[in-house]
Tab-separated table of C-alpha atoms in Angstrom:
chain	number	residue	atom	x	y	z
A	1	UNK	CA	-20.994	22.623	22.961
A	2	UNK	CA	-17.520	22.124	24.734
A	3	UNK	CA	-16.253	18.457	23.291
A	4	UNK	CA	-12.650	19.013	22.512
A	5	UNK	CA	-9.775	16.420	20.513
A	6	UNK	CA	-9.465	13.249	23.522
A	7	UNK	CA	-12.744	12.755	23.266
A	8	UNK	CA	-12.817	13.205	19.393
A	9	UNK	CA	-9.862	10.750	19.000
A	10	UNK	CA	-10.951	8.138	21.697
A	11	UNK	CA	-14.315	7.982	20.020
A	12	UNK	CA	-12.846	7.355	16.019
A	13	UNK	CA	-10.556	4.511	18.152
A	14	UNK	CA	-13.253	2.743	19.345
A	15	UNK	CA	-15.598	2.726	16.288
A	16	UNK	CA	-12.586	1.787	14.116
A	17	UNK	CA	-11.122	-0.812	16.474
A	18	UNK	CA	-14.995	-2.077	18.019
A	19	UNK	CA	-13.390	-2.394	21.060
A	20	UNK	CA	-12.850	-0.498	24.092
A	21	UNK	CA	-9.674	-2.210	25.103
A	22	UNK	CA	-7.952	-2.084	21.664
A	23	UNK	CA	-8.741	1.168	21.144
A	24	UNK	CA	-6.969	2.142	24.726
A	25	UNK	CA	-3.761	0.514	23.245
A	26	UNK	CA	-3.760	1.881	20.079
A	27	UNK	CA	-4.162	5.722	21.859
A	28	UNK	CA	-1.763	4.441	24.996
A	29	UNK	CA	-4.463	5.425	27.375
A	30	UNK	CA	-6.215	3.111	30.142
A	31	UNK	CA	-9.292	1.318	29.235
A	32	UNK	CA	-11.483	3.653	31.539
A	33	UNK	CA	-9.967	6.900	30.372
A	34	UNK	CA	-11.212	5.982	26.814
A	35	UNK	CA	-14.620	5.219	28.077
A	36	UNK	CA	-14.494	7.940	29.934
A	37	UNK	CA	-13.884	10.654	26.788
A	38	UNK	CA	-16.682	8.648	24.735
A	39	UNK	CA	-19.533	9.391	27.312
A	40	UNK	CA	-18.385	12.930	27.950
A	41	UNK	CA	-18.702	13.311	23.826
A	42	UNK	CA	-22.167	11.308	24.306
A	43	UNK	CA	-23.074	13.463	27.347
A	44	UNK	CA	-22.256	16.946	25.476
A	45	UNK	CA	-23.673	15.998	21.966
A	46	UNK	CA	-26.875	15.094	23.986
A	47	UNK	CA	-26.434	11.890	22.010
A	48	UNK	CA	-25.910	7.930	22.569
A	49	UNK	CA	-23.152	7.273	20.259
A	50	UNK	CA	-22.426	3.591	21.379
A	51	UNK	CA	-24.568	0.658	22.699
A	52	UNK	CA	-22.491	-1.420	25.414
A	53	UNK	CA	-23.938	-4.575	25.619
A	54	UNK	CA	-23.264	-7.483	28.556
A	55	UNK	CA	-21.152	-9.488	26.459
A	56	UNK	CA	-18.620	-6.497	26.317
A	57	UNK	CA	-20.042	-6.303	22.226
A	58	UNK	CA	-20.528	-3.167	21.332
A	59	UNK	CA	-23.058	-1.357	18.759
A	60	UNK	CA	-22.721	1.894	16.931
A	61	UNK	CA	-25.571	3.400	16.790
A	62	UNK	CA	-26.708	6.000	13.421
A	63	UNK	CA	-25.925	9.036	15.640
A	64	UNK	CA	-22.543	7.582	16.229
A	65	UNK	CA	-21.683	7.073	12.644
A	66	UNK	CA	-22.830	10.119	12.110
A	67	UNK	CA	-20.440	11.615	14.288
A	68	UNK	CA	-17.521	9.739	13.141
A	69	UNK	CA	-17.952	11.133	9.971
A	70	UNK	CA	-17.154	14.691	11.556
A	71	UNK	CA	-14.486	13.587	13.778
A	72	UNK	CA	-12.594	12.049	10.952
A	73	UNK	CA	-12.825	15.081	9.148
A	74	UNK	CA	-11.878	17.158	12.166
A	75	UNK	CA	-8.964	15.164	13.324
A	76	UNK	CA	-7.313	14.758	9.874
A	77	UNK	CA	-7.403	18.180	9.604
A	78	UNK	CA	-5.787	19.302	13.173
A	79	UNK	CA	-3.356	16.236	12.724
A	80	UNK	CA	-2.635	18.206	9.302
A	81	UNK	CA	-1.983	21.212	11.362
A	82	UNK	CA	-0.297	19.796	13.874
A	83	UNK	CA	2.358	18.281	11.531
A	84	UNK	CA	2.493	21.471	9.472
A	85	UNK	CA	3.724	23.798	12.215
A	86	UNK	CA	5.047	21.511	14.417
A	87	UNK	CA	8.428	23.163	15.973
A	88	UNK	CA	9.252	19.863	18.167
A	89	UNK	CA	12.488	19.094	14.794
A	90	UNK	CA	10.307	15.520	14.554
A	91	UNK	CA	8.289	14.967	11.394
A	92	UNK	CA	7.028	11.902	10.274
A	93	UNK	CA	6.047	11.156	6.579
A	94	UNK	CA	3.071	8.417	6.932
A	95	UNK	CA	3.619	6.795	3.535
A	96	UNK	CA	2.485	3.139	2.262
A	97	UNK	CA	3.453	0.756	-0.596
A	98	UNK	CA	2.746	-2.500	-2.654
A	99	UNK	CA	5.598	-5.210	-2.559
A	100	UNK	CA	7.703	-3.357	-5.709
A	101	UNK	CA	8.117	-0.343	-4.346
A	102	UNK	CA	8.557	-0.983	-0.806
A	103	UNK	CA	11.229	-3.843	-1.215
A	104	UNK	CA	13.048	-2.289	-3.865
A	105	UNK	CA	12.448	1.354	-4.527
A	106	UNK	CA	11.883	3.464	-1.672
A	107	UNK	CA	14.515	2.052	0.886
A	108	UNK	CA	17.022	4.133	-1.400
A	109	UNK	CA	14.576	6.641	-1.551
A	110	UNK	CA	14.305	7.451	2.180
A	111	UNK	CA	17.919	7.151	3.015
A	112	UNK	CA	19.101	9.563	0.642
A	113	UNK	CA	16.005	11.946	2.167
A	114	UNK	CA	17.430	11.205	5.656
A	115	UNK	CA	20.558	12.385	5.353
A	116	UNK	CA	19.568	16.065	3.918
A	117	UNK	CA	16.431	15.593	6.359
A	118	UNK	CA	17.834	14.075	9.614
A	119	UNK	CA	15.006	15.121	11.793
A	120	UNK	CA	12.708	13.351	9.541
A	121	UNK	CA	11.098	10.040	10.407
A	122	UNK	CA	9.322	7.416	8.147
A	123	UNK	CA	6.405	5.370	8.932
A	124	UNK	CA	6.327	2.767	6.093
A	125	UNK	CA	3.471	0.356	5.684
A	126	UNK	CA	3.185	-2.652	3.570
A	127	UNK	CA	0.675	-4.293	1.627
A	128	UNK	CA	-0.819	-5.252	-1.140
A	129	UNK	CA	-1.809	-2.594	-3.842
A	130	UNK	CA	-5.468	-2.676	-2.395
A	131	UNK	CA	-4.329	-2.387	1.032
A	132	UNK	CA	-2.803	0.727	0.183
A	133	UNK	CA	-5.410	1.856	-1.017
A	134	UNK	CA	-7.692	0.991	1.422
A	135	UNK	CA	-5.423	2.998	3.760
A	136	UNK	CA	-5.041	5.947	1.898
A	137	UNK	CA	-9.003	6.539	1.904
A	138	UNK	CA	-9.035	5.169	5.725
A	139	UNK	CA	-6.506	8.383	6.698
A	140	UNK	CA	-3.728	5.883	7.889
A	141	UNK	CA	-1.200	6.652	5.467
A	142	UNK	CA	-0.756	10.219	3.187
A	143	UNK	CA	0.717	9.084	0.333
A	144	UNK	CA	1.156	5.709	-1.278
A	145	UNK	CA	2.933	3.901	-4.072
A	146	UNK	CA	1.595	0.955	-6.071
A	147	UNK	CA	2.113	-0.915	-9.110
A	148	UNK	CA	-1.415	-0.365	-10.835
A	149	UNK	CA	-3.716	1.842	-11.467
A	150	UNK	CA	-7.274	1.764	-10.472
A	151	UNK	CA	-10.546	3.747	-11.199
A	152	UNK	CA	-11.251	5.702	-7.889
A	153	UNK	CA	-12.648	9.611	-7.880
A	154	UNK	CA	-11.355	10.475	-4.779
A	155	UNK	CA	-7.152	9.612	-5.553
A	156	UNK	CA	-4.936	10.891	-8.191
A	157	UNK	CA	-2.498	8.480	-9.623
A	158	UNK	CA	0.971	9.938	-10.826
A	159	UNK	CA	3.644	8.501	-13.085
A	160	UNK	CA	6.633	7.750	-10.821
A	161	UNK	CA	8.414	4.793	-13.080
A	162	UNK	CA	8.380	2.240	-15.398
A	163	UNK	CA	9.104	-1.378	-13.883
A	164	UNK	CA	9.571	-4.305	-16.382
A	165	UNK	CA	7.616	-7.348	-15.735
A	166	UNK	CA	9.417	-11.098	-16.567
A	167	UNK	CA	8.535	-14.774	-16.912
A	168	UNK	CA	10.806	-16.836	-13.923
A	169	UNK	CA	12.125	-20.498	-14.296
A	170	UNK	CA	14.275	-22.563	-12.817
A	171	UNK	CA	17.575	-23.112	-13.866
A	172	UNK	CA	17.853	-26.236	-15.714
A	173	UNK	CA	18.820	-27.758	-18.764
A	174	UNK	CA	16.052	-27.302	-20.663
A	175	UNK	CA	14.556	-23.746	-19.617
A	176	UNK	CA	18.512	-22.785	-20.635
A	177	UNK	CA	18.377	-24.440	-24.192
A	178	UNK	CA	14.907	-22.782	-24.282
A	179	UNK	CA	16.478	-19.117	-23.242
A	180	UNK	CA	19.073	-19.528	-25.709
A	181	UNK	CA	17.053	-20.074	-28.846
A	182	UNK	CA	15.716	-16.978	-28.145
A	183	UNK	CA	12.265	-17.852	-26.251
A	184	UNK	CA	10.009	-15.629	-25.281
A	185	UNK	CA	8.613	-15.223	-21.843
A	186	UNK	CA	4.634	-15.072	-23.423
A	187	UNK	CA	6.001	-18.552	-25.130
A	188	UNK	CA	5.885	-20.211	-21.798
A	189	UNK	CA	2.478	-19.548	-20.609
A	190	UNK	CA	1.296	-22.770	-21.083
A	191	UNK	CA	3.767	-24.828	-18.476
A	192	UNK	CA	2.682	-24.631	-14.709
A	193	UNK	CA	2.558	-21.399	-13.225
A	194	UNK	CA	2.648	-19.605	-9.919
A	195	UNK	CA	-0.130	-16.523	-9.298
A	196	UNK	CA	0.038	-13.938	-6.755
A	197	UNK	CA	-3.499	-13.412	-5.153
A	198	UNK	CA	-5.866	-10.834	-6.929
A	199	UNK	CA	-5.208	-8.062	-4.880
A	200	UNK	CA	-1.499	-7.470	-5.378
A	201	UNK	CA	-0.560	-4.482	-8.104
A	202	UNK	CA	1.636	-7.194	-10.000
A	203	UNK	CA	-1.542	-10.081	-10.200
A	204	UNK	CA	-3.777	-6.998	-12.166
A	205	UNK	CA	-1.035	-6.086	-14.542
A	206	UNK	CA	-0.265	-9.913	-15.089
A	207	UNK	CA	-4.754	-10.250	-15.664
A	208	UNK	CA	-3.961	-7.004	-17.931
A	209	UNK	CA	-1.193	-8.861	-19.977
A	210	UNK	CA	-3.110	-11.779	-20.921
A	211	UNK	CA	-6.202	-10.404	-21.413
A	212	UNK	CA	-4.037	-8.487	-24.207
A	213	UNK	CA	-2.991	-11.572	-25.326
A	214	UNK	CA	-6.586	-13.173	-25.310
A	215	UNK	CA	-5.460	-15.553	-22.931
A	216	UNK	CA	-8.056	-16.229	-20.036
A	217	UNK	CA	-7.623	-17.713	-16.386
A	218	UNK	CA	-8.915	-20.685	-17.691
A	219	UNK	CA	-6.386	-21.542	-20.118
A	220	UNK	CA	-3.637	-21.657	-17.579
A	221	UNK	CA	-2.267	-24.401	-15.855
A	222	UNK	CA	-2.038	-22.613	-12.161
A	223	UNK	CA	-0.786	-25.136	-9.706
A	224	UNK	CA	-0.818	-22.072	-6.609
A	225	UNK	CA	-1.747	-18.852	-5.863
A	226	UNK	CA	0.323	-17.290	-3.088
A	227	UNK	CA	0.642	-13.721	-2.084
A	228	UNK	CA	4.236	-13.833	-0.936
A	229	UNK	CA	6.876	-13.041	-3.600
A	230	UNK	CA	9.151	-14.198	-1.775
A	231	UNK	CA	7.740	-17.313	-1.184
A	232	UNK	CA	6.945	-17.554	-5.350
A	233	UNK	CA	10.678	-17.139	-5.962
A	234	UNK	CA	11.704	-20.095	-4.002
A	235	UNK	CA	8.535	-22.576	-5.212
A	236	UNK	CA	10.087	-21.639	-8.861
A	237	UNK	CA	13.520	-22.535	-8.014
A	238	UNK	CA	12.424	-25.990	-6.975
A	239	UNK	CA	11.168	-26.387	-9.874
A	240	UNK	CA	7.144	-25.805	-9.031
A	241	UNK	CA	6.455	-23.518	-12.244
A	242	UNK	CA	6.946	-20.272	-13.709
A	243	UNK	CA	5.672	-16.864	-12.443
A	244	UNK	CA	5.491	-13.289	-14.288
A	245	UNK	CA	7.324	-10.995	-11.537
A	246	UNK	CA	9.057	-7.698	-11.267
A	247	UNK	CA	12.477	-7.719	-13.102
A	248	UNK	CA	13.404	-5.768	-9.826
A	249	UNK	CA	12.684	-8.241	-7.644
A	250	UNK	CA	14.896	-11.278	-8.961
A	251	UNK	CA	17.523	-9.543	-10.177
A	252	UNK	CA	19.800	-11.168	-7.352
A	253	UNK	CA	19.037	-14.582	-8.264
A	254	UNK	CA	18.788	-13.745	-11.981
A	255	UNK	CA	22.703	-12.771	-11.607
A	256	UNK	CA	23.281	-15.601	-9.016
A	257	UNK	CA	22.635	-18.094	-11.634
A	258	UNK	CA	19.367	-19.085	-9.235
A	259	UNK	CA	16.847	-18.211	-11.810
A	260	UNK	CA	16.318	-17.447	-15.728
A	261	UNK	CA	14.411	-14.368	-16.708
A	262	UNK	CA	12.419	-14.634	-20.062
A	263	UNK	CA	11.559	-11.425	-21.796
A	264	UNK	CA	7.548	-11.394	-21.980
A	265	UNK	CA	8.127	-9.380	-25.394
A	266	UNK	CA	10.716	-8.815	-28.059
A	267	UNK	CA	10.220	-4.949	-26.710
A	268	UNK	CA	9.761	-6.271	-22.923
A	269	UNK	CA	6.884	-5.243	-21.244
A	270	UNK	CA	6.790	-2.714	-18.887
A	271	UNK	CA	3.952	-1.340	-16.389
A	272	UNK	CA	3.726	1.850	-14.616
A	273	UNK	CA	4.922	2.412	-10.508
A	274	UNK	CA	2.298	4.695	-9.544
A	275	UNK	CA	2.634	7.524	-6.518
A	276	UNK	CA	-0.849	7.639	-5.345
A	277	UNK	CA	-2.867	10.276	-2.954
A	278	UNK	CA	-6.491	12.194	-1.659
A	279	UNK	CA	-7.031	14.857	-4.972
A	280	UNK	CA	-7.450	17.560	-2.250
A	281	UNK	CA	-5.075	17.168	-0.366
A	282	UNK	CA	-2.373	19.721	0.796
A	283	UNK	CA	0.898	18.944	1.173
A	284	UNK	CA	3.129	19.709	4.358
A	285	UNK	CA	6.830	21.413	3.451
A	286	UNK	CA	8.341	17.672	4.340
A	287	UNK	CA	5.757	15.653	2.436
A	288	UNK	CA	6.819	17.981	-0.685
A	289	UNK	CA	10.340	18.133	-0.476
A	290	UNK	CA	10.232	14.220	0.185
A	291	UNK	CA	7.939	14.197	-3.585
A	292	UNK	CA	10.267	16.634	-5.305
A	293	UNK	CA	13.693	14.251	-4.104
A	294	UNK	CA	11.804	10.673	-5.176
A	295	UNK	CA	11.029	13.042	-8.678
A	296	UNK	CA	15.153	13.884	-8.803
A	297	UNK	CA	16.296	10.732	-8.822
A	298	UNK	CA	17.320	9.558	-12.125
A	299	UNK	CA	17.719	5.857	-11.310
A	300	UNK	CA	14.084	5.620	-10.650
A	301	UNK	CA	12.678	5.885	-14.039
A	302	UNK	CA	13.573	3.014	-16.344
């Protein structure tokens, strides 16, 4: 057989993308060049790998997914040498992470990195902690940092810091008289309160919390559930209700006088920031030194 990497890579684009156009802008290659590499593979494997239908629909057929399988496999593995002896002084580090550790962790992080690693390039991508997951086992991203911890056999999870959660208000007279007798966060649980959606890192601690506390969904008063932080801060400081959040990620306002911060416990509560990747995986030179520098920094752990 004589099927080489194009036709490898043009193939994975279109199953992933189901779509012959998207997949041609994703690779930067013309609509019929991409085509063109998928029946060559078809042709060579002996093979049809996709059914093109009139309505420009396309099926995959159980040959092609069969075959996807290998290419992914193949490709990660020559992208893995490609970026391991690559002499061209540009390396990228394909990293992902949750809200926490993207906003307000790892911009530090990778301009410290940059400045003993100038040749070095970041591609950052954001999500949710299940999106980072999801893109860790897809092959998007190589390693990934999230605030939870989840049960998967294929990823090991790794202790990068703690990161105190806290209960938000608004600032007003009475959340202020209710702060200064010495109020705990878990104390406020009953008033109104803001959710982030299921999948974020912070919304499965928070279902961790109360179920500790033997407190279920349905004793809450939720009046939203929105998956922007941002967008949680603000709805608290007009007065909308309370949210459990990263002390990380209101410490501006906190200081600005915008918001109050309620200890959930007399010993706060923390949970773990987690550095997350494939259990097999081998590390390039960059992808380790980047590690060992995020592992240096004392400012990191809490």
């Amino acid at each position: 057989m004589n099927f080489n990497f194009k036709q490898l890579e043009a193939f994975r684009a279109v199953v992933e993308y189901k779509n012959f156009t998207k997949a041609s802008h994703a690779l930067f290659l013309t609509q019929s060049t991409v085509s063109a590499h998928v029946k060559a593979l078809e042709k060579e494997l002996g093979r049809e790998l996709i059914i093109r239908s009139s309505k420009k629909n396309l099926y995959i057929t159980q040959d092609g997914y069969r075959v996807y399988e290998y290419a992914k496999k193949i490709l990660k593995q020559c992208e893995e040498m490609e970026r391991e002896f690559s002499d061209t002084g540009e390396k990228e580090l394909l990293i992902g992470a949750s809200t926490i550790p993207a906003k307000y962790i790892l911009p530090k992080r990778m301009a410290s990195f940059l400045t003993e690693y100038p040749d070095c390039r970041f591609v950052l991508d954001q999500g949710d902690s299940d999106y980072v997951l999801d893109q860790l086992k897809d092959g998007k991203i190589r390693i990934g940092f999230v605030g939870t911890k989840k049960e998967e056999d294929n990823l090991t999870f790794q202790f990068l810091c703690q990161d105190q959660l806290v209960m938000i208000t608004q600032n007003n007279e009475r959340f202020r008289g209710l702060k200064e007798s010495g109020t705990m966060g878990k104390e406020l649980l009953r008033e109104p309160i803001l959710l982030r959606t299921e999948t974020s890192g912070t919304r499965m601690e928070i279902d961790k919390y109360l179920k500790e506390q033997g407190i279920g969904q349905n004793h809450l008063h939720v009046v939203a559930k929105i998956n922007d932080q941002e967008i949680i801060k603000n709805a608290v400081m007009n007065g909308m209700g309370v949210n459990i959040v990263s002390a990380r990620a209101v410490e501006e306002e906190v200081k600005a006088g915008k918001l109050l911060a309620f200890d959930l416990e007399e010993k706060k509560y923390y949970r773990t920031i987690y550095i997350v990747y494939h259990k097999e995986e081998k590390f390039t030179w960059l992808e380790q030194k980047f590690l060992s520098n995020i592992f240096q920094i004392d400012d990191v752990v809490l």
